[in-house]
Amino acid sequence: MGTLTVGEVARESGVSGSAVRFYERQGLITAARTGGNQRRFDPDAACRIRVARVAQRVGLTVNDIRDLLAVLPPNPEPADWQGLHDRLTAEAERRIRELHAALDDIGSGRRLCDL
Amino acid sequence: MGTLTVGEVARESGVSGSAVRFYERQGLITAARTGGNQRRFDPDAACRIRVARVAQRVGLTVNDIRDLLAVLPPNPEPADWQGLHDRLTAEAERRIRELHAALDDIGSGRRLCDL
DNA sequence: CTAGGACTTGAACTAATGGTGAAGTCAATG
DNA sequence: CATTGACTTCACCATTAGTTCAAGTCCTAG
């Protein structure tokens, strides 16, 4: 099944080789092994990593992303992408709401701190 | 000038005593010293800490917050609060824009990863 | 004037986060 | 079959934001 090496996935996904191995350790991607114990990835590994990078920009940790990607099977169908998209969107919007709430508190800052 | 002990500032600001000392080390607040080398804070110290906590919610690090509070003199005037408010608002809005940009990229996720 | 709670320092420690680096092993090519 | 680049593991690094500890000092109320 797996045909891509660490280096190939790294190049395709734009992260370092050590990051690819890190992501495998963390369960974001999975790999088959050759007789000589080398990793071989499915072609969707790079894709999963690209999704992971976007999720990091939303503020998710690698742990969060593991859970997120757990619901994404190999060779995902449109519905799988949709679910993932929905979860990420909800998370980003939640963070935007938190920032707005902080802004509101800042707005009342002078009153909070009248000296 | 300074009349409040570490413990009093901690109580007023809602953080621990060790955090108060930490914030002083980091330059978020300043303290006078008694003859016996104990810290004595101005009453605005607790206020500055409350501002710092809001800034943390916006995503600033303690280092960022030191720079932010550096422009806030003791006994700040309305214009000082305004400047601080503007900087925090700008930062929060920048982060909101980043999240929106990430959302846009998520929207194109299926195309990015067509397998 | 003394008891004990609050304070002092500095260093070590915690815990999460996101990797990197060194030393050694594999595999494909000339 | 040897070279050389890619691969392996495991330990370690750096940052962030504090907490904890020990050993000692201060200060204030009774």
PDB file of C-alpha atoms (C1' of nucleotides) in Angstrom:
ATOM      1  CA  MET A   1       0.000   0.000   0.000  1.00  0.00           C
ATOM      2  CA  GLY A   2       2.529   2.566   1.173  1.00  0.00           C
ATOM      3  CA  THR A   3       4.968   3.678  -1.474  1.00  0.00           C
ATOM      4  CA  LEU A   4       6.300   7.037  -0.344  1.00  0.00           C
ATOM      5  CA  THR A   5       9.379   7.468   1.808  1.00  0.00           C
ATOM      6  CA  VAL A   6       9.745  10.001   4.589  1.00  0.00           C
ATOM      7  CA  GLY A   7      11.678  12.319   2.316  1.00  0.00           C
ATOM      8  CA  GLU A   8       9.044  12.180  -0.399  1.00  0.00           C
ATOM      9  CA  VAL A   9       6.246  12.966   1.998  1.00  0.00           C
ATOM     10  CA  ALA A  10       8.350  15.764   3.478  1.00  0.00           C
ATOM     11  CA  ARG A  11       8.850  17.334   0.078  1.00  0.00           C
ATOM     12  CA  GLU A  12       5.204  16.982  -0.905  1.00  0.00           C
ATOM     13  CA  SER A  13       3.908  18.377   2.345  1.00  0.00           C
ATOM     14  CA  GLY A  14       6.500  21.085   2.872  1.00  0.00           C
ATOM     15  CA  VAL A  15       7.669  19.998   6.311  1.00  0.00           C
ATOM     16  CA  SER A  16      10.974  18.508   7.424  1.00  0.00           C
ATOM     17  CA  GLY A  17      11.651  14.806   7.551  1.00  0.00           C
ATOM     18  CA  SER A  18      11.943  14.920  11.298  1.00  0.00           C
ATOM     19  CA  ALA A  19       8.508  16.533  11.413  1.00  0.00           C
ATOM     20  CA  VAL A  20       7.073  13.723   9.295  1.00  0.00           C
ATOM     21  CA  ARG A  21       8.430  11.164  11.746  1.00  0.00           C
ATOM     22  CA  PHE A  22       7.158  13.265  14.634  1.00  0.00           C
ATOM     23  CA  TYR A  23       3.680  13.347  13.108  1.00  0.00           C
ATOM     24  CA  GLU A  24       3.738   9.595  12.713  1.00  0.00           C
ATOM     25  CA  ARG A  25       4.758   9.145  16.362  1.00  0.00           C
ATOM     26  CA  GLN A  26       1.884  11.406  17.328  1.00  0.00           C
ATOM     27  CA  GLY A  27      -0.582   9.433  15.257  1.00  0.00           C
ATOM     28  CA  LEU A  28      -1.440  12.070  12.657  1.00  0.00           C
ATOM     29  CA  ILE A  29      -0.321   9.749   9.888  1.00  0.00           C
ATOM     30  CA  THR A  30       0.422   6.052   9.738  1.00  0.00           C
ATOM     31  CA  ALA A  31       3.095   4.159   7.872  1.00  0.00           C
ATOM     32  CA  ALA A  32       3.758   0.646   6.702  1.00  0.00           C
ATOM     33  CA  ARG A  33       7.269  -0.709   7.174  1.00  0.00           C
ATOM     34  CA  THR A  34       9.668  -2.320   4.737  1.00  0.00           C
ATOM     35  CA  GLY A  35      11.689  -5.423   5.602  1.00  0.00           C
ATOM     36  CA  GLY A  36      14.449  -3.041   6.647  1.00  0.00           C
ATOM     37  CA  ASN A  37      12.105  -1.180   9.004  1.00  0.00           C
ATOM     38  CA  GLN A  38      11.742   1.912   6.908  1.00  0.00           C
ATOM     39  CA  ARG A  39       8.490   3.853   6.738  1.00  0.00           C
ATOM     40  CA  ARG A  40       6.379   3.754   3.611  1.00  0.00           C
ATOM     41  CA  PHE A  41       3.440   6.126   3.407  1.00  0.00           C
ATOM     42  CA  ASP A  42       0.219   6.174   1.449  1.00  0.00           C
ATOM     43  CA  PRO A  43      -0.060   9.070  -0.969  1.00  0.00           C
ATOM     44  CA  ASP A  44      -2.618  10.768   1.276  1.00  0.00           C
ATOM     45  CA  ALA A  45      -0.052  11.264   4.047  1.00  0.00           C
ATOM     46  CA  ALA A  46       1.171  14.556   2.602  1.00  0.00           C
ATOM     47  CA  CYS A  47      -2.415  15.673   2.299  1.00  0.00           C
ATOM     48  CA  ARG A  48      -3.113  14.888   5.936  1.00  0.00           C
ATOM     49  CA  ILE A  49      -0.060  16.888   6.892  1.00  0.00           C
ATOM     50  CA  ARG A  50      -1.242  19.865   4.862  1.00  0.00           C
ATOM     51  CA  VAL A  51      -4.553  19.685   6.676  1.00  0.00           C
ATOM     52  CA  ALA A  52      -2.664  19.463   9.973  1.00  0.00           C
ATOM     53  CA  ARG A  53      -0.733  22.642   9.191  1.00  0.00           C
ATOM     54  CA  VAL A  54      -3.921  24.521   8.526  1.00  0.00           C
ATOM     55  CA  ALA A  55      -5.345  23.190  11.772  1.00  0.00           C
ATOM     56  CA  GLN A  56      -2.263  24.471  13.589  1.00  0.00           C
ATOM     57  CA  ARG A  57      -2.950  27.921  12.204  1.00  0.00           C
ATOM     58  CA  VAL A  58      -6.411  27.661  13.704  1.00  0.00           C
ATOM     59  CA  GLY A  59      -4.686  27.085  17.026  1.00  0.00           C
ATOM     60  CA  LEU A  60      -5.058  23.344  17.442  1.00  0.00           C
ATOM     61  CA  THR A  61      -2.267  21.411  19.072  1.00  0.00           C
ATOM     62  CA  VAL A  62      -0.812  18.257  17.581  1.00  0.00           C
ATOM     63  CA  ASN A  63      -2.891  16.320  20.090  1.00  0.00           C
ATOM     64  CA  ASP A  64      -6.082  18.010  18.977  1.00  0.00           C
ATOM     65  CA  ILE A  65      -5.175  17.336  15.374  1.00  0.00           C
ATOM     66  CA  ARG A  66      -4.622  13.667  16.041  1.00  0.00           C
ATOM     67  CA  ASP A  67      -8.204  13.424  17.260  1.00  0.00           C
ATOM     68  CA  LEU A  68      -9.391  15.472  14.314  1.00  0.00           C
ATOM     69  CA  LEU A  69      -7.648  13.314  11.737  1.00  0.00           C
ATOM     70  CA  ALA A  70      -8.702  10.111  13.477  1.00  0.00           C
ATOM     71  CA  VAL A  71     -12.099  10.438  11.841  1.00  0.00           C
ATOM     72  CA  LEU A  72     -10.575  10.846   8.391  1.00  0.00           C
ATOM     73  CA  PRO A  73     -10.116   7.422   6.766  1.00  0.00           C
ATOM     74  CA  PRO A  74      -7.538   6.678   4.090  1.00  0.00           C
ATOM     75  CA  ASN A  75      -8.900   7.681   0.694  1.00  0.00           C
ATOM     76  CA  PRO A  76     -11.491  10.005   2.207  1.00  0.00           C
ATOM     77  CA  GLU A  77     -14.788  10.675   0.542  1.00  0.00           C
ATOM     78  CA  PRO A  78     -16.388  14.091   0.185  1.00  0.00           C
ATOM     79  CA  ALA A  79     -18.461  13.553   3.314  1.00  0.00           C
ATOM     80  CA  ASP A  80     -15.291  12.920   5.322  1.00  0.00           C
ATOM     81  CA  TRP A  81     -13.810  16.174   4.136  1.00  0.00           C
ATOM     82  CA  GLN A  82     -17.027  17.934   4.921  1.00  0.00           C
ATOM     83  CA  GLY A  83     -17.010  16.746   8.525  1.00  0.00           C
ATOM     84  CA  LEU A  84     -13.436  17.794   8.973  1.00  0.00           C
ATOM     85  CA  HIS A  85     -14.123  21.141   7.396  1.00  0.00           C
ATOM     86  CA  ASP A  86     -17.070  21.671   9.719  1.00  0.00           C
ATOM     87  CA  ARG A  87     -15.076  20.851  12.824  1.00  0.00           C
ATOM     88  CA  LEU A  88     -12.229  23.165  11.881  1.00  0.00           C
ATOM     89  CA  THR A  89     -14.616  25.935  10.991  1.00  0.00           C
ATOM     90  CA  ALA A  90     -16.433  25.631  14.293  1.00  0.00           C
ATOM     91  CA  GLU A  91     -13.147  25.722  16.162  1.00  0.00           C
ATOM     92  CA  ALA A  92     -11.903  28.791  14.312  1.00  0.00           C
ATOM     93  CA  GLU A  93     -15.172  30.568  14.954  1.00  0.00           C
ATOM     94  CA  ARG A  94     -15.035  29.669  18.621  1.00  0.00           C
ATOM     95  CA  ARG A  95     -11.593  31.255  18.851  1.00  0.00           C
ATOM     96  CA  ILE A  96     -12.779  34.324  17.039  1.00  0.00           C
ATOM     97  CA  ARG A  97     -15.586  34.662  19.576  1.00  0.00           C
ATOM     98  CA  GLU A  98     -13.069  34.384  22.428  1.00  0.00           C
ATOM     99  CA  LEU A  99     -11.020  37.168  20.917  1.00  0.00           C
ATOM    100  CA  HIS A 100     -14.095  39.346  20.624  1.00  0.00           C
ATOM    101  CA  ALA A 101     -14.920  38.673  24.252  1.00  0.00           C
ATOM    102  CA  ALA A 102     -11.394  39.695  25.238  1.00  0.00           C
ATOM    103  CA  LEU A 103     -11.798  42.858  23.189  1.00  0.00           C
ATOM    104  CA  ASP A 104     -14.961  43.650  25.086  1.00  0.00           C
ATOM    105  CA  ASP A 105     -13.117  43.259  28.376  1.00  0.00           C
ATOM    106  CA  ILE A 106     -10.341  45.493  27.126  1.00  0.00           C
ATOM    107  CA  GLY A 107     -12.944  48.073  26.245  1.00  0.00           C
ATOM    108  CA  SER A 108     -13.946  48.206  29.878  1.00  0.00           C
ATOM    109  CA  GLY A 109     -10.319  48.205  31.003  1.00  0.00           C
ATOM    110  CA  ARG A 110     -10.229  51.788  32.123  1.00  0.00           C
ATOM    111  CA  ARG A 111     -13.194  51.200  34.373  1.00  0.00           C
ATOM    112  CA  LEU A 112     -11.712  47.992  35.770  1.00  0.00           C
ATOM    113  CA  CYS A 113      -8.591  49.837  36.763  1.00  0.00           C
ATOM    114  CA  ASP A 114      -9.705  53.252  37.899  1.00  0.00           C
ATOM    115  CA  LEU A 115      -6.976  54.460  40.195  1.00  0.00           C
TER     116      LEU A 115
ATOM    117  CA  MET B   1       4.856  55.412  47.130  1.00  0.00           C
ATOM    118  CA  GLY B   2       4.420  51.631  47.249  1.00  0.00           C
ATOM    119  CA  THR B   3       2.201  50.367  49.992  1.00  0.00           C
ATOM    120  CA  LEU B   4       0.986  46.941  48.919  1.00  0.00           C
ATOM    121  CA  THR B   5       2.768  43.699  49.713  1.00  0.00           C
ATOM    122  CA  VAL B   6       3.064  40.781  47.323  1.00  0.00           C
ATOM    123  CA  GLY B   7       0.213  39.012  49.056  1.00  0.00           C
ATOM    124  CA  GLU B   8      -2.082  42.016  48.808  1.00  0.00           C
ATOM    125  CA  VAL B   9      -1.405  42.474  45.113  1.00  0.00           C
ATOM    126  CA  ALA B  10      -1.937  38.761  44.598  1.00  0.00           C
ATOM    127  CA  ARG B  11      -5.321  38.930  46.276  1.00  0.00           C
ATOM    128  CA  GLU B  12      -6.403  42.024  44.387  1.00  0.00           C
ATOM    129  CA  SER B  13      -5.317  40.742  41.010  1.00  0.00           C
ATOM    130  CA  GLY B  14      -6.409  37.154  41.450  1.00  0.00           C
ATOM    131  CA  VAL B  15      -3.044  35.542  40.758  1.00  0.00           C
ATOM    132  CA  SER B  16      -0.665  33.707  43.079  1.00  0.00           C
ATOM    133  CA  GLY B  17       2.143  35.345  44.993  1.00  0.00           C
ATOM    134  CA  SER B  18       4.712  33.478  42.968  1.00  0.00           C
ATOM    135  CA  ALA B  19       3.099  34.847  39.817  1.00  0.00           C
ATOM    136  CA  VAL B  20       3.321  38.387  41.198  1.00  0.00           C
ATOM    137  CA  ARG B  21       7.050  37.926  41.792  1.00  0.00           C
ATOM    138  CA  PHE B  22       7.374  36.359  38.356  1.00  0.00           C
ATOM    139  CA  TYR B  23       5.676  39.346  36.728  1.00  0.00           C
ATOM    140  CA  GLU B  24       7.987  41.713  38.531  1.00  0.00           C
ATOM    141  CA  ARG B  25      11.030  39.743  37.372  1.00  0.00           C
ATOM    142  CA  GLN B  26       9.653  39.963  33.840  1.00  0.00           C
ATOM    143  CA  GLY B  27       9.165  43.714  34.105  1.00  0.00           C
ATOM    144  CA  LEU B  28       5.363  43.789  33.886  1.00  0.00           C
ATOM    145  CA  ILE B  29       5.197  45.571  37.229  1.00  0.00           C
ATOM    146  CA  THR B  30       7.756  47.370  39.364  1.00  0.00           C
ATOM    147  CA  ALA B  31       8.176  47.497  43.115  1.00  0.00           C
ATOM    148  CA  ALA B  32       9.837  49.717  45.669  1.00  0.00           C
ATOM    149  CA  ARG B  33      11.710  48.016  48.484  1.00  0.00           C
ATOM    150  CA  THR B  34      11.476  48.436  52.227  1.00  0.00           C
ATOM    151  CA  GLY B  35      14.573  48.714  54.377  1.00  0.00           C
ATOM    152  CA  GLY B  36      14.234  44.967  54.900  1.00  0.00           C
ATOM    153  CA  ASN B  37      14.213  44.337  51.129  1.00  0.00           C
ATOM    154  CA  GLN B  38      10.559  43.486  50.845  1.00  0.00           C
ATOM    155  CA  ARG B  39       8.537  44.535  47.789  1.00  0.00           C
ATOM    156  CA  ARG B  40       6.013  47.312  48.074  1.00  0.00           C
ATOM    157  CA  PHE B  41       3.755  47.922  45.105  1.00  0.00           C
ATOM    158  CA  ASP B  42       1.787  50.904  43.933  1.00  0.00           C
ATOM    159  CA  PRO B  43      -1.941  50.332  43.919  1.00  0.00           C
ATOM    160  CA  ASP B  44      -1.941  50.173  40.130  1.00  0.00           C
ATOM    161  CA  ALA B  45       0.108  46.965  40.157  1.00  0.00           C
ATOM    162  CA  ALA B  46      -2.981  44.793  40.485  1.00  0.00           C
ATOM    163  CA  CYS B  47      -4.540  46.749  37.672  1.00  0.00           C
ATOM    164  CA  ARG B  48      -1.581  46.174  35.418  1.00  0.00           C
ATOM    165  CA  ILE B  49      -1.803  42.474  36.153  1.00  0.00           C
ATOM    166  CA  ARG B  50      -5.470  42.407  35.237  1.00  0.00           C
ATOM    167  CA  VAL B  51      -4.600  44.067  31.948  1.00  0.00           C
ATOM    168  CA  ALA B  52      -1.860  41.492  31.461  1.00  0.00           C
ATOM    169  CA  ARG B  53      -4.332  38.639  31.923  1.00  0.00           C
ATOM    170  CA  VAL B  54      -6.601  40.078  29.264  1.00  0.00           C
ATOM    171  CA  ALA B  55      -3.624  40.475  26.967  1.00  0.00           C
ATOM    172  CA  GLN B  56      -2.802  36.803  27.509  1.00  0.00           C
ATOM    173  CA  ARG B  57      -6.281  35.914  26.343  1.00  0.00           C
ATOM    174  CA  VAL B  58      -5.557  37.839  23.164  1.00  0.00           C
ATOM    175  CA  GLY B  59      -2.571  35.560  22.724  1.00  0.00           C
ATOM    176  CA  LEU B  60       0.302  37.785  23.815  1.00  0.00           C
ATOM    177  CA  THR B  61       3.238  36.265  25.633  1.00  0.00           C
ATOM    178  CA  VAL B  62       4.618  37.701  28.843  1.00  0.00           C
ATOM    179  CA  ASN B  63       7.393  39.241  26.778  1.00  0.00           C
ATOM    180  CA  ASP B  64       4.923  40.946  24.478  1.00  0.00           C
ATOM    181  CA  ILE B  65       3.015  42.192  27.488  1.00  0.00           C
ATOM    182  CA  ARG B  66       6.129  43.682  29.044  1.00  0.00           C
ATOM    183  CA  ASP B  67       6.567  45.801  25.931  1.00  0.00           C
ATOM    184  CA  LEU B  68       2.895  46.663  25.934  1.00  0.00           C
ATOM    185  CA  LEU B  69       2.875  47.794  29.552  1.00  0.00           C
ATOM    186  CA  ALA B  70       6.157  49.643  29.150  1.00  0.00           C
ATOM    187  CA  VAL B  71       4.253  52.523  27.572  1.00  0.00           C
ATOM    188  CA  LEU B  72       1.802  52.674  30.468  1.00  0.00           C
ATOM    189  CA  PRO B  73       3.124  55.024  33.168  1.00  0.00           C
ATOM    190  CA  PRO B  74       2.167  54.790  36.830  1.00  0.00           C
ATOM    191  CA  ASN B  75      -1.103  56.597  37.395  1.00  0.00           C
ATOM    192  CA  PRO B  76      -2.051  56.434  33.745  1.00  0.00           C
ATOM    193  CA  GLU B  77      -4.177  59.071  32.135  1.00  0.00           C
ATOM    194  CA  PRO B  78      -7.038  58.387  29.743  1.00  0.00           C
ATOM    195  CA  ALA B  79      -4.772  58.830  26.723  1.00  0.00           C
ATOM    196  CA  ASP B  80      -2.455  56.098  28.066  1.00  0.00           C
ATOM    197  CA  TRP B  81      -5.345  53.696  28.402  1.00  0.00           C
ATOM    198  CA  GLN B  82      -6.472  54.621  24.947  1.00  0.00           C
ATOM    199  CA  GLY B  83      -3.105  53.763  23.434  1.00  0.00           C
ATOM    200  CA  LEU B  84      -3.001  50.453  25.211  1.00  0.00           C
ATOM    201  CA  HIS B  85      -6.543  49.679  24.188  1.00  0.00           C
ATOM    202  CA  ASP B  86      -5.698  50.482  20.575  1.00  0.00           C
ATOM    203  CA  ARG B  87      -2.664  48.228  20.544  1.00  0.00           C
ATOM    204  CA  LEU B  88      -4.525  45.309  22.060  1.00  0.00           C
ATOM    205  CA  THR B  89      -7.441  45.797  19.739  1.00  0.00           C
ATOM    206  CA  ALA B  90      -5.174  45.874  16.712  1.00  0.00           C
ATOM    207  CA  GLU B  91      -3.485  42.687  17.866  1.00  0.00           C
ATOM    208  CA  ALA B  92      -6.771  40.896  18.483  1.00  0.00           C
ATOM    209  CA  GLU B  93      -8.045  41.942  15.093  1.00  0.00           C
ATOM    210  CA  ARG B  94      -4.851  40.778  13.435  1.00  0.00           C
ATOM    211  CA  ARG B  95      -5.376  37.361  14.985  1.00  0.00           C
ATOM    212  CA  ILE B  96      -8.969  37.318  13.885  1.00  0.00           C
ATOM    213  CA  ARG B  97      -7.846  38.053  10.336  1.00  0.00           C
ATOM    214  CA  GLU B  98      -5.383  35.158  10.512  1.00  0.00           C
ATOM    215  CA  LEU B  99      -8.156  32.840  11.583  1.00  0.00           C
ATOM    216  CA  HIS B 100     -10.328  33.974   8.714  1.00  0.00           C
ATOM    217  CA  ALA B 101      -7.448  33.363   6.317  1.00  0.00           C
ATOM    218  CA  ALA B 102      -7.061  29.864   7.729  1.00  0.00           C
ATOM    219  CA  LEU B 103     -10.777  29.297   7.288  1.00  0.00           C
ATOM    220  CA  ASP B 104     -10.478  30.277   3.648  1.00  0.00           C
ATOM    221  CA  ASP B 105      -7.689  27.762   3.173  1.00  0.00           C
ATOM    222  CA  ILE B 106      -9.749  25.095   4.869  1.00  0.00           C
ATOM    223  CA  GLY B 107     -12.521  25.861   2.429  1.00  0.00           C
ATOM    224  CA  SER B 108     -10.204  24.889  -0.398  1.00  0.00           C
ATOM    225  CA  GLY B 109      -8.989  21.827   1.492  1.00  0.00           C
ATOM    226  CA  ARG B 110     -10.719  19.280  -0.629  1.00  0.00           C
ATOM    227  CA  ARG B 111      -9.109  20.677  -3.756  1.00  0.00           C
ATOM    228  CA  LEU B 112      -5.682  20.840  -2.116  1.00  0.00           C
ATOM    229  CA  CYS B 113      -5.830  17.174  -1.248  1.00  0.00           C
ATOM    230  CA  ASP B 114      -7.625  15.525  -4.128  1.00  0.00           C
ATOM    231  CA  LEU B 115      -6.423  11.988  -4.069  1.00  0.00           C
TER     232      LEU B 115
ATOM    233  C1'  DC C   1      10.212  41.808  73.001  1.00  0.00           C
ATOM    234  C1'  DT C   2       8.886  37.736  70.970  1.00  0.00           C
ATOM    235  C1'  DA C   3       6.031  34.579  68.151  1.00  0.00           C
ATOM    236  C1'  DG C   4       4.644  33.437  63.853  1.00  0.00           C
ATOM    237  C1'  DG C   5       2.867  34.687  59.527  1.00  0.00           C
ATOM    238  C1'  DA C   6       4.495  36.996  55.408  1.00  0.00           C
ATOM    239  C1'  DC C   7       8.308  37.942  53.131  1.00  0.00           C
ATOM    240  C1'  DT C   8      13.345  37.201  50.701  1.00  0.00           C
ATOM    241  C1'  DT C   9      16.580  34.744  47.138  1.00  0.00           C
ATOM    242  C1'  DG C  10      18.013  31.425  43.652  1.00  0.00           C
ATOM    243  C1'  DA C  11      17.762  27.275  41.676  1.00  0.00           C
ATOM    244  C1'  DA C  12      15.445  23.344  40.504  1.00  0.00           C
ATOM    245  C1'  DC C  13      11.338  21.530  38.956  1.00  0.00           C
ATOM    246  C1'  DT C  14       6.913  20.878  36.222  1.00  0.00           C
ATOM    247  C1'  DA C  15       4.293  20.197  32.110  1.00  0.00           C
ATOM    248  C1'  DA C  16       3.035  21.072  27.622  1.00  0.00           C
ATOM    249  C1'  DT C  17       4.508  22.041  22.904  1.00  0.00           C
ATOM    250  C1'  DG C  18       6.929  21.031  18.657  1.00  0.00           C
ATOM    251  C1'  DG C  19      10.244  19.450  17.034  1.00  0.00           C
ATOM    252  C1'  DT C  20      16.008  18.600  16.105  1.00  0.00           C
ATOM    253  C1'  DG C  21      20.489  16.036  16.285  1.00  0.00           C
ATOM    254  C1'  DA C  22      23.809  12.325  16.643  1.00  0.00           C
ATOM    255  C1'  DA C  23      25.110   7.865  15.861  1.00  0.00           C
ATOM    256  C1'  DG C  24      24.324   4.125  13.481  1.00  0.00           C
ATOM    257  C1'  DT C  25      21.637   1.208   9.493  1.00  0.00           C
ATOM    258  C1'  DC C  26      19.514   0.496   4.916  1.00  0.00           C
ATOM    259  C1'  DA C  27      19.027   0.433  -0.115  1.00  0.00           C
ATOM    260  C1'  DA C  28      19.679   1.478  -4.843  1.00  0.00           C
ATOM    261  C1'  DT C  29      23.159   2.600  -8.334  1.00  0.00           C
ATOM    262  C1'  DG C  30      27.409   2.567 -10.885  1.00  0.00           C
TER     263       DG C  30
ATOM    264  C1'  DC D   1      30.303  -4.591  -3.769  1.00  0.00           C
ATOM    265  C1'  DA D   2      31.053  -0.171  -2.244  1.00  0.00           C
ATOM    266  C1'  DT D   3      29.465   4.295  -1.926  1.00  0.00           C
ATOM    267  C1'  DT D   4      26.275   7.735  -0.669  1.00  0.00           C
ATOM    268  C1'  DG D   5      22.158   9.564   0.398  1.00  0.00           C
ATOM    269  C1'  DA D   6      18.084   8.475   2.881  1.00  0.00           C
ATOM    270  C1'  DC D   7      16.589   6.188   6.618  1.00  0.00           C
ATOM    271  C1'  DT D   8      16.382   4.491  11.843  1.00  0.00           C
ATOM    272  C1'  DT D   9      15.876   5.365  17.002  1.00  0.00           C
ATOM    273  C1'  DC D  10      16.326   7.785  21.224  1.00  0.00           C
ATOM    274  C1'  DA D  11      17.767  11.372  23.693  1.00  0.00           C
ATOM    275  C1'  DC D  12      17.863  15.885  23.883  1.00  0.00           C
ATOM    276  C1'  DC D  13      16.770  20.959  22.959  1.00  0.00           C
ATOM    277  C1'  DA D  14      14.241  25.441  23.421  1.00  0.00           C
ATOM    278  C1'  DT D  15      10.297  28.048  24.730  1.00  0.00           C
ATOM    279  C1'  DT D  16       6.484  29.394  27.713  1.00  0.00           C
ATOM    280  C1'  DA D  17       4.608  30.291  32.178  1.00  0.00           C
ATOM    281  C1'  DG D  18       4.914  29.723  36.057  1.00  0.00           C
ATOM    282  C1'  DT D  19       5.526  26.574  40.974  1.00  0.00           C
ATOM    283  C1'  DT D  20       8.125  24.709  44.616  1.00  0.00           C
ATOM    284  C1'  DC D  21      11.696  24.353  47.869  1.00  0.00           C
ATOM    285  C1'  DA D  22      15.031  25.492  51.468  1.00  0.00           C
ATOM    286  C1'  DA D  23      17.039  28.430  54.381  1.00  0.00           C
ATOM    287  C1'  DG D  24      16.794  32.418  56.102  1.00  0.00           C
ATOM    288  C1'  DT D  25      14.769  37.512  57.195  1.00  0.00           C
ATOM    289  C1'  DC D  26      11.170  40.871  58.232  1.00  0.00           C
ATOM    290  C1'  DC D  27       7.435  43.009  60.657  1.00  0.00           C
ATOM    291  C1'  DT D  28       3.575  43.611  63.436  1.00  0.00           C
ATOM    292  C1'  DA D  29       0.234  42.441  67.022  1.00  0.00           C
ATOM    293  C1'  DG D  30      -0.105  41.068  71.576  1.00  0.00           C
TER     294       DG D  30
END
